[in-house]
Amino acid sequence: MSERTRRAAAVAGALSGGGARDPVMVASGVLKTYGSGDGAVTALRRVSAAFARGQFTAIMGPSGSGKSTFLHCLAGLDTVTSGAVVLGEVELTGLSRTGRTRLRRDRMGFVFQSFNLLPMLTAEENIRLTGRLAGRQADEGWFDTVVDALGLRERLGHRPSELSGGQQQRVAVARALLTRPEVLFADEPTGNLDSRSGAEVLGFLRTAVDAYRQTVIMVTHDPLAAAHADRVLFLADGTIVDELPAPTIDAVHARMRRLEG
């Protein structure tokens, strides 16, 4: 185990009393700087956090706080300037670009604001796509469980243009969950949805955590979305400045008003 991995494991132990028992992912001292010299911009300032297995974490903060950058660094979509990100026993920050791509494909799931479905494929083909690219046979029992839980059985033969925005996002959630990822990352998953469709998607993410012990890390600006989580991490100026367990809409509103004020 590398020194950075040992350091990250130590962070997980230190944070275990704050709702991060049995951590599946750990960030340790993550620094992210864009540019160099006088023009350098620091987006993350040595951020440390642990994410427990079977826990739903929301990440919030004012515009420019670094929340999306933090998510991208956790997911290996962006590199870190220094520090460590560890998934299980694998240190993402020590992997090549190809290694990070393979790790995302094999052990992570993603739900984005823009759905990211292939328009020429049916809903079923989109759901199965990640597993097929990885050369893995889908667990048909799990496929049926996910499809039926998301109410997609009657829409499997439809292409994205024939689906509503809420249905497209449910297809994206099904695709992300089909491979049973260790972590599911959600980046503003309700940003393009109406309130009813958004509530349906958030409700299923909550069910995935409670019923299937899925780990979810979600960036959102919406207190209603954050209230579905087990805890909320608040970022400001590239640093975690607060944590709210068992969040309610009113409590999240109050914390955000304090940060934005």
PDB file of C-alpha atoms in Angstrom:
ATOM      1  CA  MET A   1       0.000   0.000   0.000  1.00  0.00           C
ATOM      2  CA  SER A   2       1.413   3.394  -0.975  1.00  0.00           C
ATOM      3  CA  GLU A   3       2.071   6.171   1.527  1.00  0.00           C
ATOM      4  CA  ARG A   4      -0.819   8.193   0.105  1.00  0.00           C
ATOM      5  CA  THR A   5      -3.169   5.218   0.423  1.00  0.00           C
ATOM      6  CA  ARG A   6      -2.125   4.717   4.060  1.00  0.00           C
ATOM      7  CA  ARG A   7      -2.688   8.422   4.653  1.00  0.00           C
ATOM      8  CA  ALA A   8      -6.150   8.208   3.132  1.00  0.00           C
ATOM      9  CA  ALA A   9      -6.985   5.173   5.266  1.00  0.00           C
ATOM     10  CA  ALA A  10      -5.954   7.153   8.337  1.00  0.00           C
ATOM     11  CA  VAL A  11      -8.310   9.939   7.307  1.00  0.00           C
ATOM     12  CA  ALA A  12     -11.134   7.416   6.966  1.00  0.00           C
ATOM     13  CA  GLY A  13     -10.491   6.212  10.495  1.00  0.00           C
ATOM     14  CA  ALA A  14     -10.382   9.740  11.857  1.00  0.00           C
ATOM     15  CA  LEU A  15     -13.697  10.567  10.171  1.00  0.00           C
ATOM     16  CA  SER A  16     -15.488   7.367  11.133  1.00  0.00           C
ATOM     17  CA  GLY A  17     -17.160   9.038  14.089  1.00  0.00           C
ATOM     18  CA  GLY A  18     -18.817  11.571  11.777  1.00  0.00           C
ATOM     19  CA  GLY A  19     -21.002   9.180   9.813  1.00  0.00           C
ATOM     20  CA  ALA A  20     -18.296   7.708   7.575  1.00  0.00           C
ATOM     21  CA  ARG A  21     -18.067   4.189   9.017  1.00  0.00           C
ATOM     22  CA  ASP A  22     -17.066   1.453   6.568  1.00  0.00           C
ATOM     23  CA  PRO A  23     -15.753   4.000   4.045  1.00  0.00           C
ATOM     24  CA  VAL A  24     -15.771   2.958   0.405  1.00  0.00           C
ATOM     25  CA  MET A  25     -14.144   6.187  -0.809  1.00  0.00           C
ATOM     26  CA  VAL A  26     -11.751   8.609   0.882  1.00  0.00           C
ATOM     27  CA  ALA A  27     -10.296  11.950  -0.160  1.00  0.00           C
ATOM     28  CA  SER A  28      -7.186  13.019   1.721  1.00  0.00           C
ATOM     29  CA  GLY A  29      -5.767  16.534   1.476  1.00  0.00           C
ATOM     30  CA  VAL A  30      -7.017  17.078  -2.077  1.00  0.00           C
ATOM     31  CA  LEU A  31      -5.573  20.212  -3.635  1.00  0.00           C
ATOM     32  CA  LYS A  32      -6.636  21.274  -7.117  1.00  0.00           C
ATOM     33  CA  THR A  33      -5.040  24.254  -8.842  1.00  0.00           C
ATOM     34  CA  TYR A  34      -5.646  25.412 -12.400  1.00  0.00           C
ATOM     35  CA  GLY A  35      -2.937  27.331 -14.203  1.00  0.00           C
ATOM     36  CA  SER A  36       0.377  28.439 -12.741  1.00  0.00           C
ATOM     37  CA  GLY A  37       2.202  31.484 -11.494  1.00  0.00           C
ATOM     38  CA  ASP A  38       0.269  34.691 -10.946  1.00  0.00           C
ATOM     39  CA  GLY A  39      -2.671  33.335 -12.937  1.00  0.00           C
ATOM     40  CA  ALA A  40      -3.112  30.191 -10.852  1.00  0.00           C
ATOM     41  CA  VAL A  41      -6.577  29.528  -9.429  1.00  0.00           C
ATOM     42  CA  THR A  42      -7.010  27.159  -6.491  1.00  0.00           C
ATOM     43  CA  ALA A  43     -10.341  25.332  -6.718  1.00  0.00           C
ATOM     44  CA  LEU A  44      -9.837  22.897  -3.811  1.00  0.00           C
ATOM     45  CA  ARG A  45      -7.750  23.627  -0.721  1.00  0.00           C
ATOM     46  CA  ARG A  46      -6.622  20.311   0.781  1.00  0.00           C
ATOM     47  CA  VAL A  47     -10.088  18.808   1.171  1.00  0.00           C
ATOM     48  CA  SER A  48     -10.470  15.608   3.202  1.00  0.00           C
ATOM     49  CA  ALA A  49     -13.649  13.532   3.496  1.00  0.00           C
ATOM     50  CA  ALA A  50     -14.750   9.912   3.796  1.00  0.00           C
ATOM     51  CA  PHE A  51     -17.833   8.376   2.196  1.00  0.00           C
ATOM     52  CA  ALA A  52     -19.446   5.379   3.850  1.00  0.00           C
ATOM     53  CA  ARG A  53     -20.755   2.337   2.084  1.00  0.00           C
ATOM     54  CA  GLY A  54     -24.522   2.530   1.750  1.00  0.00           C
ATOM     55  CA  GLN A  55     -24.644   6.268   2.473  1.00  0.00           C
ATOM     56  CA  PHE A  56     -26.172   9.114   0.449  1.00  0.00           C
ATOM     57  CA  THR A  57     -24.034  12.271   0.592  1.00  0.00           C
ATOM     58  CA  ALA A  58     -25.014  15.585  -0.975  1.00  0.00           C
ATOM     59  CA  ILE A  59     -22.383  18.222  -1.732  1.00  0.00           C
ATOM     60  CA  MET A  60     -23.532  21.846  -1.779  1.00  0.00           C
ATOM     61  CA  GLY A  61     -22.037  25.321  -1.822  1.00  0.00           C
ATOM     62  CA  PRO A  62     -22.290  28.720  -3.472  1.00  0.00           C
ATOM     63  CA  SER A  63     -21.339  29.127  -7.119  1.00  0.00           C
ATOM     64  CA  GLY A  64     -17.587  28.751  -7.454  1.00  0.00           C
ATOM     65  CA  SER A  65     -17.218  26.906  -4.151  1.00  0.00           C
ATOM     66  CA  GLY A  66     -15.506  23.911  -5.773  1.00  0.00           C
ATOM     67  CA  LYS A  67     -18.303  21.357  -5.373  1.00  0.00           C
ATOM     68  CA  SER A  68     -18.300  20.157  -8.997  1.00  0.00           C
ATOM     69  CA  THR A  69     -14.501  20.116  -9.075  1.00  0.00           C
ATOM     70  CA  PHE A  70     -14.517  17.973  -5.934  1.00  0.00           C
ATOM     71  CA  LEU A  71     -16.954  15.509  -7.513  1.00  0.00           C
ATOM     72  CA  HIS A  72     -14.847  15.320 -10.680  1.00  0.00           C
ATOM     73  CA  CYS A  73     -11.686  14.658  -8.657  1.00  0.00           C
ATOM     74  CA  LEU A  74     -13.423  11.946  -6.618  1.00  0.00           C
ATOM     75  CA  ALA A  75     -14.632  10.285  -9.810  1.00  0.00           C
ATOM     76  CA  GLY A  76     -11.284  10.484 -11.597  1.00  0.00           C
ATOM     77  CA  LEU A  77     -12.766  12.766 -14.252  1.00  0.00           C
ATOM     78  CA  ASP A  78     -10.161  15.354 -13.288  1.00  0.00           C
ATOM     79  CA  THR A  79      -6.683  14.958 -11.818  1.00  0.00           C
ATOM     80  CA  VAL A  80      -5.611  16.427  -8.481  1.00  0.00           C
ATOM     81  CA  THR A  81      -2.627  18.704  -7.965  1.00  0.00           C
ATOM     82  CA  SER A  82      -1.759  16.914  -4.712  1.00  0.00           C
ATOM     83  CA  GLY A  83      -3.413  14.702  -2.141  1.00  0.00           C
ATOM     84  CA  ALA A  84      -5.047  11.295  -2.599  1.00  0.00           C
ATOM     85  CA  VAL A  85      -8.389   9.832  -3.619  1.00  0.00           C
ATOM     86  CA  VAL A  86      -8.887   6.166  -2.760  1.00  0.00           C
ATOM     87  CA  LEU A  87     -11.682   3.793  -3.822  1.00  0.00           C
ATOM     88  CA  GLY A  88     -11.486   0.647  -1.738  1.00  0.00           C
ATOM     89  CA  GLU A  89      -7.768  -0.150  -1.894  1.00  0.00           C
ATOM     90  CA  VAL A  90      -7.135   1.593  -5.218  1.00  0.00           C
ATOM     91  CA  GLU A  91      -5.589   5.051  -5.266  1.00  0.00           C
ATOM     92  CA  LEU A  92      -7.078   6.917  -8.208  1.00  0.00           C
ATOM     93  CA  THR A  93      -4.430   9.600  -8.042  1.00  0.00           C
ATOM     94  CA  GLY A  94      -1.755   7.030  -8.829  1.00  0.00           C
ATOM     95  CA  LEU A  95      -3.435   5.673 -11.960  1.00  0.00           C
ATOM     96  CA  SER A  96      -2.821   6.528 -15.580  1.00  0.00           C
ATOM     97  CA  ARG A  97      -5.620   8.043 -17.678  1.00  0.00           C
ATOM     98  CA  THR A  98      -6.370   4.566 -19.041  1.00  0.00           C
ATOM     99  CA  GLY A  99      -6.405   3.140 -15.531  1.00  0.00           C
ATOM    100  CA  ARG A 100      -8.847   5.800 -14.328  1.00  0.00           C
ATOM    101  CA  THR A 101     -11.092   5.162 -17.339  1.00  0.00           C
ATOM    102  CA  ARG A 102     -11.136   1.439 -16.617  1.00  0.00           C
ATOM    103  CA  LEU A 103     -11.864   2.056 -12.922  1.00  0.00           C
ATOM    104  CA  ARG A 104     -14.793   4.346 -13.751  1.00  0.00           C
ATOM    105  CA  ARG A 105     -16.199   1.771 -16.172  1.00  0.00           C
ATOM    106  CA  ASP A 106     -15.831  -1.174 -13.800  1.00  0.00           C
ATOM    107  CA  ARG A 107     -16.528   0.282 -10.343  1.00  0.00           C
ATOM    108  CA  MET A 108     -18.416   3.578 -10.678  1.00  0.00           C
ATOM    109  CA  GLY A 109     -21.752   4.770 -11.998  1.00  0.00           C
ATOM    110  CA  PHE A 110     -22.665   8.227 -13.274  1.00  0.00           C
ATOM    111  CA  VAL A 111     -25.861  10.248 -13.607  1.00  0.00           C
ATOM    112  CA  PHE A 112     -25.499  13.669 -15.205  1.00  0.00           C
ATOM    113  CA  GLN A 113     -27.853  16.586 -15.614  1.00  0.00           C
ATOM    114  CA  SER A 114     -27.912  16.112 -19.401  1.00  0.00           C
ATOM    115  CA  PHE A 115     -28.845  12.362 -19.309  1.00  0.00           C
ATOM    116  CA  ASN A 116     -26.061  11.417 -21.817  1.00  0.00           C
ATOM    117  CA  LEU A 117     -28.111   8.794 -23.636  1.00  0.00           C
ATOM    118  CA  LEU A 118     -27.228   7.676 -27.154  1.00  0.00           C
ATOM    119  CA  PRO A 119     -30.125   8.788 -29.394  1.00  0.00           C
ATOM    120  CA  MET A 120     -29.900   5.876 -31.836  1.00  0.00           C
ATOM    121  CA  LEU A 121     -30.249   3.245 -29.086  1.00  0.00           C
ATOM    122  CA  THR A 122     -33.399   2.119 -27.322  1.00  0.00           C
ATOM    123  CA  ALA A 123     -33.836   2.572 -23.584  1.00  0.00           C
ATOM    124  CA  GLU A 124     -32.853  -1.050 -22.998  1.00  0.00           C
ATOM    125  CA  GLU A 125     -29.770  -0.736 -25.192  1.00  0.00           C
ATOM    126  CA  ASN A 126     -28.740   2.423 -23.332  1.00  0.00           C
ATOM    127  CA  ILE A 127     -29.204   0.709 -19.971  1.00  0.00           C
ATOM    128  CA  ARG A 128     -27.049  -2.260 -21.029  1.00  0.00           C
ATOM    129  CA  LEU A 129     -24.412  -0.168 -22.799  1.00  0.00           C
ATOM    130  CA  THR A 130     -21.812   0.236 -20.020  1.00  0.00           C
ATOM    131  CA  GLY A 131     -21.763  -3.474 -19.217  1.00  0.00           C
ATOM    132  CA  ARG A 132     -21.460  -4.411 -22.877  1.00  0.00           C
ATOM    133  CA  LEU A 133     -18.561  -2.011 -23.388  1.00  0.00           C
ATOM    134  CA  ALA A 134     -16.854  -3.675 -20.438  1.00  0.00           C
ATOM    135  CA  GLY A 135     -17.538  -7.118 -21.942  1.00  0.00           C
ATOM    136  CA  ARG A 136     -19.621  -8.221 -18.953  1.00  0.00           C
ATOM    137  CA  GLN A 137     -22.812 -10.255 -19.026  1.00  0.00           C
ATOM    138  CA  ALA A 138     -25.642  -8.481 -17.207  1.00  0.00           C
ATOM    139  CA  ASP A 139     -27.298 -10.078 -14.191  1.00  0.00           C
ATOM    140  CA  GLU A 140     -30.788 -10.485 -15.666  1.00  0.00           C
ATOM    141  CA  GLY A 141     -32.446 -10.689 -12.273  1.00  0.00           C
ATOM    142  CA  TRP A 142     -30.859  -7.391 -11.252  1.00  0.00           C
ATOM    143  CA  PHE A 143     -31.779  -5.873 -14.623  1.00  0.00           C
ATOM    144  CA  ASP A 144     -35.424  -6.765 -13.994  1.00  0.00           C
ATOM    145  CA  THR A 145     -35.273  -5.374 -10.451  1.00  0.00           C
ATOM    146  CA  VAL A 146     -33.862  -2.033 -11.583  1.00  0.00           C
ATOM    147  CA  VAL A 147     -36.142  -1.661 -14.609  1.00  0.00           C
ATOM    148  CA  ASP A 148     -39.293  -2.481 -12.644  1.00  0.00           C
ATOM    149  CA  ALA A 149     -38.338  -0.292  -9.675  1.00  0.00           C
ATOM    150  CA  LEU A 150     -37.869   2.641 -12.060  1.00  0.00           C
ATOM    151  CA  GLY A 151     -41.088   1.941 -13.947  1.00  0.00           C
ATOM    152  CA  LEU A 152     -39.344   1.480 -17.290  1.00  0.00           C
ATOM    153  CA  ARG A 153     -40.719  -1.909 -18.372  1.00  0.00           C
ATOM    154  CA  GLU A 154     -43.106  -0.392 -20.935  1.00  0.00           C
ATOM    155  CA  ARG A 155     -40.455   1.991 -22.283  1.00  0.00           C
ATOM    156  CA  LEU A 156     -37.568  -0.391 -22.995  1.00  0.00           C
ATOM    157  CA  GLY A 157     -38.136  -0.350 -26.763  1.00  0.00           C
ATOM    158  CA  HIS A 158     -38.370   3.467 -26.997  1.00  0.00           C
ATOM    159  CA  ARG A 159     -35.536   5.750 -28.102  1.00  0.00           C
ATOM    160  CA  PRO A 160     -34.640   8.842 -26.022  1.00  0.00           C
ATOM    161  CA  SER A 161     -36.575  11.174 -28.347  1.00  0.00           C
ATOM    162  CA  GLU A 162     -39.710   9.187 -27.506  1.00  0.00           C
ATOM    163  CA  LEU A 163     -39.232   9.571 -23.741  1.00  0.00           C
ATOM    164  CA  SER A 164     -39.952  12.444 -21.367  1.00  0.00           C
ATOM    165  CA  GLY A 165     -37.077  14.102 -19.515  1.00  0.00           C
ATOM    166  CA  GLY A 166     -37.944  12.187 -16.344  1.00  0.00           C
ATOM    167  CA  GLN A 167     -38.016   8.893 -18.214  1.00  0.00           C
ATOM    168  CA  GLN A 168     -34.656   9.648 -19.844  1.00  0.00           C
ATOM    169  CA  GLN A 169     -33.105  10.345 -16.452  1.00  0.00           C
ATOM    170  CA  ARG A 170     -34.579   7.121 -15.064  1.00  0.00           C
ATOM    171  CA  VAL A 171     -32.916   5.281 -17.963  1.00  0.00           C
ATOM    172  CA  ALA A 172     -29.642   6.980 -17.019  1.00  0.00           C
ATOM    173  CA  VAL A 173     -30.074   5.903 -13.383  1.00  0.00           C
ATOM    174  CA  ALA A 174     -30.806   2.326 -14.482  1.00  0.00           C
ATOM    175  CA  ARG A 175     -27.683   2.330 -16.682  1.00  0.00           C
ATOM    176  CA  ALA A 176     -25.587   3.593 -13.762  1.00  0.00           C
ATOM    177  CA  LEU A 177     -26.920   0.950 -11.375  1.00  0.00           C
ATOM    178  CA  LEU A 178     -26.909  -2.083 -13.674  1.00  0.00           C
ATOM    179  CA  THR A 179     -23.209  -2.779 -13.097  1.00  0.00           C
ATOM    180  CA  ARG A 180     -23.677  -2.531  -9.286  1.00  0.00           C
ATOM    181  CA  PRO A 181     -21.081   0.228  -8.894  1.00  0.00           C
ATOM    182  CA  GLU A 182     -19.262   0.771  -5.631  1.00  0.00           C
ATOM    183  CA  VAL A 183     -20.098   4.481  -5.905  1.00  0.00           C
ATOM    184  CA  LEU A 184     -22.773   6.246  -7.938  1.00  0.00           C
ATOM    185  CA  PHE A 185     -21.949   9.878  -8.721  1.00  0.00           C
ATOM    186  CA  ALA A 186     -24.834  12.226  -9.515  1.00  0.00           C
ATOM    187  CA  ASP A 187     -24.085  15.710 -10.851  1.00  0.00           C
ATOM    188  CA  GLU A 188     -27.216  17.905 -10.578  1.00  0.00           C
ATOM    189  CA  PRO A 189     -29.385  14.909 -11.560  1.00  0.00           C
ATOM    190  CA  THR A 190     -32.646  16.879 -11.296  1.00  0.00           C
ATOM    191  CA  GLY A 191     -31.387  20.063 -12.952  1.00  0.00           C
ATOM    192  CA  ASN A 192     -33.270  19.467 -16.226  1.00  0.00           C
ATOM    193  CA  LEU A 193     -36.396  17.937 -14.693  1.00  0.00           C
ATOM    194  CA  ASP A 194     -39.731  19.277 -13.483  1.00  0.00           C
ATOM    195  CA  SER A 195     -40.461  18.930  -9.782  1.00  0.00           C
ATOM    196  CA  ARG A 196     -42.469  15.709 -10.108  1.00  0.00           C
ATOM    197  CA  SER A 197     -39.912  13.932 -12.294  1.00  0.00           C
ATOM    198  CA  GLY A 198     -37.097  15.168 -10.074  1.00  0.00           C
ATOM    199  CA  ALA A 199     -38.819  13.804  -6.983  1.00  0.00           C
ATOM    200  CA  GLU A 200     -39.205  10.403  -8.664  1.00  0.00           C
ATOM    201  CA  VAL A 201     -35.510  10.209  -9.524  1.00  0.00           C
ATOM    202  CA  LEU A 202     -34.443  11.307  -6.042  1.00  0.00           C
ATOM    203  CA  GLY A 203     -36.836   8.836  -4.486  1.00  0.00           C
ATOM    204  CA  PHE A 204     -35.243   5.982  -6.381  1.00  0.00           C
ATOM    205  CA  LEU A 205     -31.723   7.098  -5.441  1.00  0.00           C
ATOM    206  CA  ARG A 206     -32.914   7.040  -1.831  1.00  0.00           C
ATOM    207  CA  THR A 207     -34.355   3.553  -2.352  1.00  0.00           C
ATOM    208  CA  ALA A 208     -31.089   2.369  -3.926  1.00  0.00           C
ATOM    209  CA  VAL A 209     -29.272   3.412  -0.750  1.00  0.00           C
ATOM    210  CA  ASP A 210     -31.815   1.980   1.695  1.00  0.00           C
ATOM    211  CA  ALA A 211     -32.732  -1.244  -0.123  1.00  0.00           C
ATOM    212  CA  TYR A 212     -29.524  -2.090  -2.013  1.00  0.00           C
ATOM    213  CA  ARG A 213     -26.863  -0.385   0.138  1.00  0.00           C
ATOM    214  CA  GLN A 214     -25.740   1.735  -2.807  1.00  0.00           C
ATOM    215  CA  THR A 215     -23.286   4.563  -2.081  1.00  0.00           C
ATOM    216  CA  VAL A 216     -24.383   7.841  -3.688  1.00  0.00           C
ATOM    217  CA  ILE A 217     -22.417  11.115  -3.894  1.00  0.00           C
ATOM    218  CA  MET A 218     -24.482  13.921  -5.393  1.00  0.00           C
ATOM    219  CA  VAL A 219     -23.728  17.555  -6.218  1.00  0.00           C
ATOM    220  CA  THR A 220     -26.808  19.749  -6.088  1.00  0.00           C
ATOM    221  CA  HIS A 221     -27.870  23.352  -5.585  1.00  0.00           C
ATOM    222  CA  ASP A 222     -31.392  22.315  -4.560  1.00  0.00           C
ATOM    223  CA  PRO A 223     -32.200  22.028  -0.820  1.00  0.00           C
ATOM    224  CA  LEU A 224     -35.130  19.727  -1.670  1.00  0.00           C
ATOM    225  CA  ALA A 225     -32.749  17.324  -3.417  1.00  0.00           C
ATOM    226  CA  ALA A 226     -30.215  17.549  -0.591  1.00  0.00           C
ATOM    227  CA  ALA A 227     -32.908  16.654   1.948  1.00  0.00           C
ATOM    228  CA  HIS A 228     -33.045  13.146   0.434  1.00  0.00           C
ATOM    229  CA  ALA A 229     -29.444  12.549   1.542  1.00  0.00           C
ATOM    230  CA  ASP A 230     -28.094  11.146   4.816  1.00  0.00           C
ATOM    231  CA  ARG A 231     -25.759  14.099   5.179  1.00  0.00           C
ATOM    232  CA  VAL A 232     -24.734  17.266   3.372  1.00  0.00           C
ATOM    233  CA  LEU A 233     -21.176  18.550   2.993  1.00  0.00           C
ATOM    234  CA  PHE A 234     -20.977  22.308   2.418  1.00  0.00           C
ATOM    235  CA  LEU A 235     -18.067  23.800   0.489  1.00  0.00           C
ATOM    236  CA  ALA A 236     -16.986  27.431   0.328  1.00  0.00           C
ATOM    237  CA  ASP A 237     -13.834  28.753  -1.330  1.00  0.00           C
ATOM    238  CA  GLY A 238     -12.593  25.240  -2.004  1.00  0.00           C
ATOM    239  CA  THR A 239     -12.905  24.014   1.594  1.00  0.00           C
ATOM    240  CA  ILE A 240     -15.455  21.937   3.489  1.00  0.00           C
ATOM    241  CA  VAL A 241     -16.835  24.409   5.992  1.00  0.00           C
ATOM    242  CA  ASP A 242     -19.804  22.540   7.426  1.00  0.00           C
ATOM    243  CA  GLU A 243     -21.542  19.169   7.585  1.00  0.00           C
ATOM    244  CA  LEU A 244     -25.225  18.547   8.228  1.00  0.00           C
ATOM    245  CA  PRO A 245     -26.404  15.052   9.193  1.00  0.00           C
ATOM    246  CA  ALA A 246     -30.028  14.020   8.625  1.00  0.00           C
ATOM    247  CA  PRO A 247     -30.750  17.168   6.611  1.00  0.00           C
ATOM    248  CA  THR A 248     -34.153  18.804   6.303  1.00  0.00           C
ATOM    249  CA  ILE A 249     -35.132  21.348   3.658  1.00  0.00           C
ATOM    250  CA  ASP A 250     -35.292  24.162   6.212  1.00  0.00           C
ATOM    251  CA  ALA A 251     -31.929  23.270   7.743  1.00  0.00           C
ATOM    252  CA  VAL A 252     -30.246  23.149   4.339  1.00  0.00           C
ATOM    253  CA  HIS A 253     -31.814  26.495   3.381  1.00  0.00           C
ATOM    254  CA  ALA A 254     -30.480  28.040   6.596  1.00  0.00           C
ATOM    255  CA  ARG A 255     -26.929  26.761   6.047  1.00  0.00           C
ATOM    256  CA  MET A 256     -26.899  27.938   2.441  1.00  0.00           C
ATOM    257  CA  ARG A 257     -28.185  31.395   3.397  1.00  0.00           C
ATOM    258  CA  ARG A 258     -25.371  31.635   5.924  1.00  0.00           C
ATOM    259  CA  LEU A 259     -22.755  30.675   3.317  1.00  0.00           C
ATOM    260  CA  GLU A 260     -24.145  32.935   0.601  1.00  0.00           C
ATOM    261  CA  GLY A 261     -24.531  35.833   3.012  1.00  0.00           C
TER     262      GLY A 261
END
